[in-house]
Protein backbone atom coordinates (compact mmCIF):
# COMPACT_ATOMS: atom_id res chain seq x y z
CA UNK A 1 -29.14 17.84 50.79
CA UNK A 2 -29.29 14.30 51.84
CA UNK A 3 -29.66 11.20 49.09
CA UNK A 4 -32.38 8.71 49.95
CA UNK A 5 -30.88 5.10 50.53
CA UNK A 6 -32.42 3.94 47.33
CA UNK A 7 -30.09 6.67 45.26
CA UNK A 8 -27.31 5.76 47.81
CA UNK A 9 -27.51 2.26 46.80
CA UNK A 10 -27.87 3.03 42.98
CA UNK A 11 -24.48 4.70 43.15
CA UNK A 12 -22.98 2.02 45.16
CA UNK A 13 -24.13 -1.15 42.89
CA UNK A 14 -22.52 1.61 39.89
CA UNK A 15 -19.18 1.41 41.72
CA UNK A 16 -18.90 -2.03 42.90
CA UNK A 17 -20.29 -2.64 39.27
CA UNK A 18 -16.95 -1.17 37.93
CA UNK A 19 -14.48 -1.76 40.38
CA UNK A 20 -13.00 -4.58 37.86
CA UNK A 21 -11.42 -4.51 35.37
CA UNK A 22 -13.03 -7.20 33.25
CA UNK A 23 -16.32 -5.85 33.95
CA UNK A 24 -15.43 -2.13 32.50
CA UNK A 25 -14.45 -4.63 29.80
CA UNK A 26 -17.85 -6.06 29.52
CA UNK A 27 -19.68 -2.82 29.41
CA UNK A 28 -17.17 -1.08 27.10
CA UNK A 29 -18.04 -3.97 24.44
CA UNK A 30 -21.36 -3.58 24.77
CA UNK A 31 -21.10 -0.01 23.71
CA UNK A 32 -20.55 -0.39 20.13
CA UNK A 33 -22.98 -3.80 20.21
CA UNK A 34 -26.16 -3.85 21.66
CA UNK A 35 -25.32 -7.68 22.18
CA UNK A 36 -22.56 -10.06 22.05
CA UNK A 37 -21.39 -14.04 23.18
CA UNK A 38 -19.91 -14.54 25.84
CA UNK A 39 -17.12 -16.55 24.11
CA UNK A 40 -16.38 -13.42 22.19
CA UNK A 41 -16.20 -12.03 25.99
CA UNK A 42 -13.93 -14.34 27.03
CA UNK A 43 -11.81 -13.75 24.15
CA UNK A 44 -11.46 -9.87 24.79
CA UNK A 45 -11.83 -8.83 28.20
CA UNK A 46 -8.68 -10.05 30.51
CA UNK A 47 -5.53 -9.68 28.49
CA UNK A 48 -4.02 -11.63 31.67
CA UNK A 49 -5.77 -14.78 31.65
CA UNK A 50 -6.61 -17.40 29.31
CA UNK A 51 -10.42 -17.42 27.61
CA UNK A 52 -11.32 -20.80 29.38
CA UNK A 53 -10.40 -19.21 32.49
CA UNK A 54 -11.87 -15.56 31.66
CA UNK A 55 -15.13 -17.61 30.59
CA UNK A 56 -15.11 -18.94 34.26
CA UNK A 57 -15.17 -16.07 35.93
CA UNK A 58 -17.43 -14.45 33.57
CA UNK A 59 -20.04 -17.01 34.23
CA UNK A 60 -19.46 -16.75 38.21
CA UNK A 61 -18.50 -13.71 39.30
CA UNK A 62 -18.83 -10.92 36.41
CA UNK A 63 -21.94 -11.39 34.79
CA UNK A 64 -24.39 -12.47 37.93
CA UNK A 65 -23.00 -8.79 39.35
CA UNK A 66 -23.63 -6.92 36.62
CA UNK A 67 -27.37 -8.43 35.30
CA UNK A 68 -28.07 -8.07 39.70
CA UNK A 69 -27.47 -4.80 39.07
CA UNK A 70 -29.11 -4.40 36.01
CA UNK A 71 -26.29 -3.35 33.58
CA UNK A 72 -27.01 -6.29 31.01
CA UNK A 73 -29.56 -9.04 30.64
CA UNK A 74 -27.55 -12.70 30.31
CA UNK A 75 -29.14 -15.66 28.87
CA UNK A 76 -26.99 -18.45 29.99
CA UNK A 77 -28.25 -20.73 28.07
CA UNK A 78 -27.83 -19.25 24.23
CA UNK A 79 -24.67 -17.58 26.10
CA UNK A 80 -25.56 -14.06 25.30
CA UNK A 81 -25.45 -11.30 26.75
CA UNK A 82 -27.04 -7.60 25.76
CA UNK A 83 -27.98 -4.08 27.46
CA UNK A 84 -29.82 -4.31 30.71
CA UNK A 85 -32.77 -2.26 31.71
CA UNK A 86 -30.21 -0.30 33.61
CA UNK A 87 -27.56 0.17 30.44
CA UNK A 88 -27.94 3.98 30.26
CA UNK A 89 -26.52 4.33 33.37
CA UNK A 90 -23.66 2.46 32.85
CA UNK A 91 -22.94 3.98 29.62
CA UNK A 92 -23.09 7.53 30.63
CA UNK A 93 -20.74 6.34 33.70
CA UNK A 94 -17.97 5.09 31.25
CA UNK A 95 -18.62 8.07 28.79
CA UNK A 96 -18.16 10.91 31.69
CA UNK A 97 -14.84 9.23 32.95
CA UNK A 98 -13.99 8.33 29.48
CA UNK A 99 -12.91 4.45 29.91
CA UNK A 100 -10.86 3.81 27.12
CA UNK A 101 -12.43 1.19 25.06
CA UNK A 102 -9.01 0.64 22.66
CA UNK A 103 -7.66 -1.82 26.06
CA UNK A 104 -10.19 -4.47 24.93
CA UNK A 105 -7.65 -6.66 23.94
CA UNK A 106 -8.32 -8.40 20.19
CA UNK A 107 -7.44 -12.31 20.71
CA UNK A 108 -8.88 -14.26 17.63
């Protein structure tokens, strides 16, 4: 059986969606909230990196991919961000391969 392009390109926007690390993060927070800031993002989703710099890439990289793909909604300007129209495939992504949600990391 052959997948249409449109199912083809569903899965691939689910992978490139979750290739990183920080946006696993994203999604994984979102599970137990329907929404959350995205200072309290940049706060617990790179361990690595500083929040002012995690905040950065958030706003310019992270975010715009995963709202594209329709994984969250994002309003910049309140800087919120919630369940997209999309969210139930995400979740049921991170619940079959069982992302661990305990490496959020818990800065203040």
């Amino acid at each position: 059986m052959i997948r249409s392009d449109t199912a083809t390109a569903s899965w691939d926007a689910m992978f490139d969606s979750l290739a990183h690390a920080t946006r696993r993060r994203v999604l994984a927070e979102l599970t137990d909230s329907t929404d959350v800031s995205v200072d309290s993002l940049s706060r617990r989703t790179d361990p690595d990196a500083s929040p002012e710099t995690t905040r950065t890439t958030l706003y310019h990289a992270h975010l715009p991919k995963l709202e594209r793909n329709g994984f969250i909604w994002w309003d910049r300007e309140e800087g919120a961000v919630g369940r997209g129209p999309r969210w139930d495939t995400a979740e049921s992504v991170l619940a079959a391969a069982d992302y661990p949600t305990e490496r959020l990391t818990s800065r203040p």
